Coordinates of C-alpha atoms and ligand atoms in Angstrom, one line a residue:
X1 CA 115.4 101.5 89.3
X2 CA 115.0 97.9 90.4
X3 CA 111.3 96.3 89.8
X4 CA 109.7 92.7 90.1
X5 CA 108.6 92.0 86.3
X6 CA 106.4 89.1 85.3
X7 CA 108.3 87.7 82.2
X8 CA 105.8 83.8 82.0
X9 CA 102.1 83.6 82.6
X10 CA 102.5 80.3 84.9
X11 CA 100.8 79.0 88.4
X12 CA 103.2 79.3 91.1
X13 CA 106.2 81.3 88.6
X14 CA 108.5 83.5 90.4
X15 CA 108.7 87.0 89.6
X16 CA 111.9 88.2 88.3
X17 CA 114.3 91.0 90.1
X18 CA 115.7 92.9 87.4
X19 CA 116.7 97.2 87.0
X20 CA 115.0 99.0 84.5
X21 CA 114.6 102.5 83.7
X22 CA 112.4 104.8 85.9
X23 CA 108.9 105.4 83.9
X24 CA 108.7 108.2 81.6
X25 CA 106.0 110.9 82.4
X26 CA 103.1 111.7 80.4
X27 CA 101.0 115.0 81.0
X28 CA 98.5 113.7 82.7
X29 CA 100.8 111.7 85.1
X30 CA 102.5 112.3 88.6
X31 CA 105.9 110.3 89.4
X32 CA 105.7 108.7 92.1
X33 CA 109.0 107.3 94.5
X34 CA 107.3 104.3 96.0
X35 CA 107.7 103.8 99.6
X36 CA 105.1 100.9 99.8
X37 CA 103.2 98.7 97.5
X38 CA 100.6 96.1 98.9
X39 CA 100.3 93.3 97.6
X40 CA 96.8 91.2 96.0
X41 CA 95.6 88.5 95.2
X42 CA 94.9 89.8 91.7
X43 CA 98.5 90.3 91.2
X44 CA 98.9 86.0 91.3
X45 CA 96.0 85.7 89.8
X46 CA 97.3 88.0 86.5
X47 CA 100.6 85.8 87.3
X48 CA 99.1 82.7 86.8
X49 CA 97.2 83.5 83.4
X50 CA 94.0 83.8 84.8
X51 CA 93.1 87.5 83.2
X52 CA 94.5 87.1 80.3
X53 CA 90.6 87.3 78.7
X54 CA 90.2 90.4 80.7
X55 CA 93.5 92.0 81.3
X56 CA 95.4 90.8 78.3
X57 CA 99.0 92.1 79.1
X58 CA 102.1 92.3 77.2
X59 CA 105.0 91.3 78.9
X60 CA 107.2 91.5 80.6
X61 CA 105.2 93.5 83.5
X62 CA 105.9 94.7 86.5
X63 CA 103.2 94.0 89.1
X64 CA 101.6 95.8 92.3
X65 CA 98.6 97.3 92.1
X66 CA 98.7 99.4 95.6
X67 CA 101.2 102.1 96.3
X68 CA 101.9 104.9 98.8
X69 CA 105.0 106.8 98.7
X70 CA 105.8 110.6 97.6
X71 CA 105.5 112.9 94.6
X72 CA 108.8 113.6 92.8
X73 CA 108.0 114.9 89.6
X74 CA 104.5 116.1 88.2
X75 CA 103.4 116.1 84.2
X76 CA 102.7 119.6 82.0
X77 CA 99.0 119.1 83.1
X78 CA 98.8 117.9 86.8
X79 CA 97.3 120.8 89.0
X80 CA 96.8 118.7 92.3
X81 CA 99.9 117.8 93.2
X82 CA 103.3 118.6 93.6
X83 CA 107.2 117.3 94.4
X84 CA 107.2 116.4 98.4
X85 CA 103.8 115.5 98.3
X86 CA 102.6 112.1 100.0
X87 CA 100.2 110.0 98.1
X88 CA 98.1 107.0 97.7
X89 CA 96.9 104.8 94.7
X90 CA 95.5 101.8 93.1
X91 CA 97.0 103.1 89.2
X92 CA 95.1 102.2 86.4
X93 CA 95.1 98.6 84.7
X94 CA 97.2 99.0 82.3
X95 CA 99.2 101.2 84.2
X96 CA 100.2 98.9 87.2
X97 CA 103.2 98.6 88.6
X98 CA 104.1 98.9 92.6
X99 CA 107.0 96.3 92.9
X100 CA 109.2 98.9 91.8
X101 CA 110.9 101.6 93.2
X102 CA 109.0 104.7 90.9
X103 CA 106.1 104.6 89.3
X104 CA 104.4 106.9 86.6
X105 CA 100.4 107.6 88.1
X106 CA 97.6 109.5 86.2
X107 CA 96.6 112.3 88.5
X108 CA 92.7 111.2 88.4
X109 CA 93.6 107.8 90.2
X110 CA 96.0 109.4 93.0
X111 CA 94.9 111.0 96.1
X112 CA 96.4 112.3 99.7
X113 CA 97.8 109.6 101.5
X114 CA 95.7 109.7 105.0
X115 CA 97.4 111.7 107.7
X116 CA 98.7 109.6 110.2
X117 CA 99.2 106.6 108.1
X118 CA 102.6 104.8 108.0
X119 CA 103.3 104.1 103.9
X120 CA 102.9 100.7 104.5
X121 CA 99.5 100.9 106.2
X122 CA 98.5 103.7 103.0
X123 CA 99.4 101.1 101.0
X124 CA 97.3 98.3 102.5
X125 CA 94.5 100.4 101.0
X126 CA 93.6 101.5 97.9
X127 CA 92.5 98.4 96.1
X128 CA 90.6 96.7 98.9
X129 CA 89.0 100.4 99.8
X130 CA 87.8 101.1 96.3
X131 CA 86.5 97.5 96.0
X132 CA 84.9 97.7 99.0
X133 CA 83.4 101.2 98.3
X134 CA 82.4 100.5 95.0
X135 CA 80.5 97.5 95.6
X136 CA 78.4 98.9 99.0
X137 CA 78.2 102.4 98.1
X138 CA 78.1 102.5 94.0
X139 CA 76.5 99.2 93.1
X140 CA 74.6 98.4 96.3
X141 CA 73.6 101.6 98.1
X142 CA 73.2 100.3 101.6
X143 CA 71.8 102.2 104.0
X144 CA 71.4 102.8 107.5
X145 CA 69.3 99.9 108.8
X146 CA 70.0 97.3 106.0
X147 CA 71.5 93.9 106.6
X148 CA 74.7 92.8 104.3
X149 CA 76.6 89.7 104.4
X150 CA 80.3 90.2 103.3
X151 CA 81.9 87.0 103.0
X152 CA 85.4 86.3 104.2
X153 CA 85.0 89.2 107.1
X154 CA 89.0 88.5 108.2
X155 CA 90.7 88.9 104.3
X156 CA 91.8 92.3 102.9
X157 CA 88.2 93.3 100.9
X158 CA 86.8 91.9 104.1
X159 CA 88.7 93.7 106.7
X160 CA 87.8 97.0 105.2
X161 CA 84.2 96.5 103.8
X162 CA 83.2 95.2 107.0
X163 CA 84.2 98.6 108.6
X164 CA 83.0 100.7 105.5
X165 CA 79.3 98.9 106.4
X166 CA 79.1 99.8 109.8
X167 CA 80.3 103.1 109.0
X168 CA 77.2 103.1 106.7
X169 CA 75.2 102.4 109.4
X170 CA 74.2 98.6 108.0
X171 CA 74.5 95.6 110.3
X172 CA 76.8 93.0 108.7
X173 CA 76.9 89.4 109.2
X174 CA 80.8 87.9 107.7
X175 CA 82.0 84.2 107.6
X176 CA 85.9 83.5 108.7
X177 CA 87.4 80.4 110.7
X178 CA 87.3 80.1 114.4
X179 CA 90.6 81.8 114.9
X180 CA 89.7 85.5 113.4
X181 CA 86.4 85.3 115.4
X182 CA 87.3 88.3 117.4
X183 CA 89.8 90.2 114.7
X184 CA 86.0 90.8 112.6
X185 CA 84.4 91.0 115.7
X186 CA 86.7 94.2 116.4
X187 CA 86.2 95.7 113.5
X188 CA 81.9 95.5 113.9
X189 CA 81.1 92.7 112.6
X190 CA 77.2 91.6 114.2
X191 CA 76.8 88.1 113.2
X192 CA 80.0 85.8 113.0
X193 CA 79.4 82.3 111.2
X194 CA 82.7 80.0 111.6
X195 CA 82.4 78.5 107.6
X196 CA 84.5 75.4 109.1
X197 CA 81.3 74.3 111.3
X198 CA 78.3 76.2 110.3
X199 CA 77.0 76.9 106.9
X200 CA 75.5 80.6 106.7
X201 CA 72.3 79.5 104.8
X202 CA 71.1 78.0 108.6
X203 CA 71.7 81.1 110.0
X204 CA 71.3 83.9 107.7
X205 CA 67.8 85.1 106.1
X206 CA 66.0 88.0 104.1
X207 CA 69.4 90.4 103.7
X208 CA 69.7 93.0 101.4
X209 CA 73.0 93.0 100.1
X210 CA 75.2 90.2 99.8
X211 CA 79.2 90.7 98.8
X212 CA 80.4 86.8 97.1
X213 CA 84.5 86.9 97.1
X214 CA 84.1 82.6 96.6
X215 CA 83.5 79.9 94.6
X216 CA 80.3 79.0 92.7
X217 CA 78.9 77.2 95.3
X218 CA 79.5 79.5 98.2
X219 CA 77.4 82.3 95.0
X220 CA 74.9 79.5 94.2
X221 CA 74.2 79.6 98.1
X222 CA 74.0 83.3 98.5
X223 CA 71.0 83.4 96.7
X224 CA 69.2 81.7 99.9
X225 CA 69.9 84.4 102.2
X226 CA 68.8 87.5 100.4
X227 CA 65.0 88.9 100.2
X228 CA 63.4 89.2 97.2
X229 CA 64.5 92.6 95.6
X230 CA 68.3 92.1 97.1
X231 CA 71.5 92.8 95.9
X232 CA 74.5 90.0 95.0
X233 CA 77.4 91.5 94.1
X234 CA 80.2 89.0 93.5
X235 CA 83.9 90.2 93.0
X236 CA 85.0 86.8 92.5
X237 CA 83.1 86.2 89.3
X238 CA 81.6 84.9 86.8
X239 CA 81.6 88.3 84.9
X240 CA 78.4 89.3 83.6
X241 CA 77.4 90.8 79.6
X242 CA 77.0 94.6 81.6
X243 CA 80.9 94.0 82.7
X244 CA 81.8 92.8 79.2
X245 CA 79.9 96.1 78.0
X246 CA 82.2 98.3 80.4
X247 CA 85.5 97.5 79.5
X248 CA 84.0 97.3 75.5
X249 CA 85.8 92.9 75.6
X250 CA 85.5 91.9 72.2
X251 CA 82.8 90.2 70.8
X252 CA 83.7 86.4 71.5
X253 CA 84.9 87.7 75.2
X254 CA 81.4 89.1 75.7
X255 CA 80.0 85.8 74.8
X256 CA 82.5 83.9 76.8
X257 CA 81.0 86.6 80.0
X258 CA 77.0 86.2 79.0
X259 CA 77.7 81.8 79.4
X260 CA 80.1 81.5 82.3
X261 CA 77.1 84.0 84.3
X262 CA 73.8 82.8 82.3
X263 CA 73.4 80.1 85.2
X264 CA 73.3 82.4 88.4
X265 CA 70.9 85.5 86.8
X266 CA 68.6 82.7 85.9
X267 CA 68.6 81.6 89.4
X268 CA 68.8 85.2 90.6
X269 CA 65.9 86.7 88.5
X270 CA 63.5 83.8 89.6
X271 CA 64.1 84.8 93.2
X272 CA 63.5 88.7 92.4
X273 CA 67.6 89.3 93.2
X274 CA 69.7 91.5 91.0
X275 CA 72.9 89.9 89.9
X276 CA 76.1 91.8 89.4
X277 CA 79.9 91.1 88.6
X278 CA 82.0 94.3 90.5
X279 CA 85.6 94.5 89.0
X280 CA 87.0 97.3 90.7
X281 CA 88.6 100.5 88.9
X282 CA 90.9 103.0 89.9
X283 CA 89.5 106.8 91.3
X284 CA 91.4 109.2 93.0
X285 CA 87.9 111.3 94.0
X286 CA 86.5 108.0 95.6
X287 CA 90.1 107.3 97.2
X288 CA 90.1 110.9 99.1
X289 CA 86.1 110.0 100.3
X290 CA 88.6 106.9 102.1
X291 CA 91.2 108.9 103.2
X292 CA 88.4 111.3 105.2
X293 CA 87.0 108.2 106.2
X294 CA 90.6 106.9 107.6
X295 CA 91.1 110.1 108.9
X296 CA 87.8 110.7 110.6
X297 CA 89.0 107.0 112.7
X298 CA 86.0 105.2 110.8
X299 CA 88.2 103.0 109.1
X300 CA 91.6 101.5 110.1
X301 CA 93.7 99.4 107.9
X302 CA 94.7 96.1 109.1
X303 CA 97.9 94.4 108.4
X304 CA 99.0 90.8 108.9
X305 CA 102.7 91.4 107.1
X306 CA 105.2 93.7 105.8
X307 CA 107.5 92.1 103.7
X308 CA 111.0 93.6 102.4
X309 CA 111.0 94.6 98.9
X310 CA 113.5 92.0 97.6
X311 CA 111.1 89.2 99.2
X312 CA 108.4 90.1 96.9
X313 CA 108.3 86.6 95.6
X314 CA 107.4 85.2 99.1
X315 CA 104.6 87.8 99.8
X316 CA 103.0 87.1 96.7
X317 CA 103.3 83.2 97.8
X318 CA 101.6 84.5 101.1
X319 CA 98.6 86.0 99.7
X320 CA 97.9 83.3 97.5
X321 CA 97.9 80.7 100.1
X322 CA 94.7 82.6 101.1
X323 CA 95.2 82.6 105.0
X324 CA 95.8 86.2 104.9
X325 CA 94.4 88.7 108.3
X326 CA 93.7 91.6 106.8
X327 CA 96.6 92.8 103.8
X328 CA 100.2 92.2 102.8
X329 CA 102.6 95.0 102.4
X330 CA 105.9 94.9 100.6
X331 CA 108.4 97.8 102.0
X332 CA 110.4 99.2 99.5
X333 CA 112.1 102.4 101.2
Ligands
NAP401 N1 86.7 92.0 91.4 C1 87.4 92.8 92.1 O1 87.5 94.0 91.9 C2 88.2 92.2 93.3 C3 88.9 93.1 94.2 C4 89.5 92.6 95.3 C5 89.5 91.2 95.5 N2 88.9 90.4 94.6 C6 88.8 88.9 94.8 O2 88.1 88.7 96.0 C7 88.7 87.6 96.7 C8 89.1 87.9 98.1 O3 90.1 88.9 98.1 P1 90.9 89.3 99.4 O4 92.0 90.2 99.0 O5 90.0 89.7 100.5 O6 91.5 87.9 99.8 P2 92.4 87.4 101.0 O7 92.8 88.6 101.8 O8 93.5 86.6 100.4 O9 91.4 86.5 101.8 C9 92.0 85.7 102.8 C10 91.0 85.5 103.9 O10 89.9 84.7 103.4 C11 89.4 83.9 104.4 N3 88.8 82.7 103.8 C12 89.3 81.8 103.0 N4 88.4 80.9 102.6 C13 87.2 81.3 103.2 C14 85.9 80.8 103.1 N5 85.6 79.7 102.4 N6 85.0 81.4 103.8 C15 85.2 82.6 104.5 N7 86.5 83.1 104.6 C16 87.5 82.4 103.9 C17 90.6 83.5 105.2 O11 90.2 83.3 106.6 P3 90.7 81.9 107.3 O12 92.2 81.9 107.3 O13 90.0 82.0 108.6 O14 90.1 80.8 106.4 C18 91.5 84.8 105.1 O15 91.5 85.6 106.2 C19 89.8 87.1 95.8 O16 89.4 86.1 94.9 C20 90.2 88.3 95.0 O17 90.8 88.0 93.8 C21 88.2 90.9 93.5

């Protein structure tokens, strides 16, 4: 089969085209023809070195962490699925692998691709979707009538947390440049702040639950708008020791994890906020809560590209210039 493998951690690196053999099968696992694999920013950030602490590969890789496509072949022990079927995914780390044309998927992380969906829009989902619905449903547990800010309203988290909010029944206030004003406004966002000419600290106060996908400052700041007894949930980083704890990091790892985040708890205990790193994880029971959701028309994906499979390369360029509306698809059949 042809794949995209990562053969150099290096900023910038290109991907390499290259035809290896289709994945073997374990038990537990479902093959998977890929039709569609979207495309992250995590996938340039694992490119570039940056995981290495958290994530630490051996290469070569293949990348993609987002697939949709159909069921050819099911392990000894798979019971939910069979050949024919379409499906979904965001595979487990470890177990990546999209920019490829098969791919071998435990059957806890897959689920129904929603009816209705092109592939490339089922792929647009799974790792934004979980994200999203891990940290407002799991980790924050908004409510009807709470106020959340989720930054960068117009990206691919954004895009579909924004609509998983309103769906919860919480108003949401989202940052974005003039020019995607009305794409969140569509999709329900209340409170629009342009980050190019306003700063969100002026305008927002006393919300519940904030969602950080920036830099340290734009986190350091996010502590201003929240009420005593809030929530800030970063999926940018730092880590924090309870993240280190989850994916058992070695002991110097954990240490590295309890310094980089030691500054904002301070800050976020004195003002009464809870702070929390979200690194999001596959699950094929929370995936098929999404695909009801999709299905049910509270949630539609949005997509600023498709690509063609043997421009991988170039998507990946695209996402990581940051400019993205919504999420960026590769099309492989
Ligand atoms: N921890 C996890 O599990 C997890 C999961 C998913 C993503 N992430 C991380 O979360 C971040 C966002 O991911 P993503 O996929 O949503 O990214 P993305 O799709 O690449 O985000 C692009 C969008 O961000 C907007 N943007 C850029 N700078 C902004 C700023 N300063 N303020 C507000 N909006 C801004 C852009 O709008 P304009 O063009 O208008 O500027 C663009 O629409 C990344 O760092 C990613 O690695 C983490």
């Amino acid at each position: 089969m042809k794949a995209f493998v990562l053969e150099r951690y290096g900023k910038g690196g290109a991907l390499r085209s290259v035809e290896m053999p289709i994945p073997e099968l374990r038990d537990d696992e479902v093959l998977v023809e890929v039709h569609a694999a979207g495309v992250n920013v995590l996938d340039a950030k694992i490119r570039n070195g940056e995981f290495k602490l958290i994530l630490p590969y051996r290469l070569p890789l293949v990348l993609g962490h987002d697939v949709a496509g159909v069921v050819v072949k099911v392990g000894r022990r798979v019971q939910q699925f069979e050949p024919g079927d379409e499906v979904y995914a965001r595979p487990d780390d470890f177990g990546i692998g999209t920019f490829a044309e098969f791919i071998a998927v435990k059957e806890a992380s897959l689920a129904p691709k929603p009816v209705g969906l092109t592939m490339e829009e089922a792929a647009s989902i799974p790792l934004v979707g979980l994200t999203a619905w891990q940290a407002l449903v799991e980790k924050a547990g908004l409510t009807k009538g709470q106020k959340v800010f989720i930054q960068a309203g117009s990206g691919g988290v954004g895009t579909f947390a924004i609509q998983l909010a309103r769906h919860l029944g919480a108003a949401v206030a989202t940052t974005t440049s003039a020019g995607n004003v009305a794409l969140v406004k569509s999709l329900g966002a209340d409170v629009v702040i342009d980050y190019k000419s306003q700063d969100f600290e002026d305008v927002l106060r006393d919300y519940d639950v904030v969602l950080n996908s920036q830099d340290g400052k734009t986190l350091a700041k996010s502590l201003r708008v929240l009420r005593s007894g809030g929530k800030l949930i970063s999926i940018s980083g730092p880590p924090d020791p309870e993240f280190g704890n989850e994916i058992a990091a070695p002991g110097f790892v954990k240490l590295v994890m309890r310094l980089l985040s030691s500054g904002i708890r301070r800050k976020a205990r004195g003002r009464g906020i809870g702070y929390s790193f979200l690194f999001m994880k596959s699950s094929g029971r929370q995936l098929r809560e999404i695909t009801r959701l999709v299905e049910a028309g509270a949630i539609r994906p949005v997509i600023d590209r498709v690509f063609p499979f043997q421009s991988t390369n170039e998507a990946l360029a695209y996402v990581e210039a940051g400019r993205a509306k919504g999420k960026v698809v590769v099309k492989i059949k």
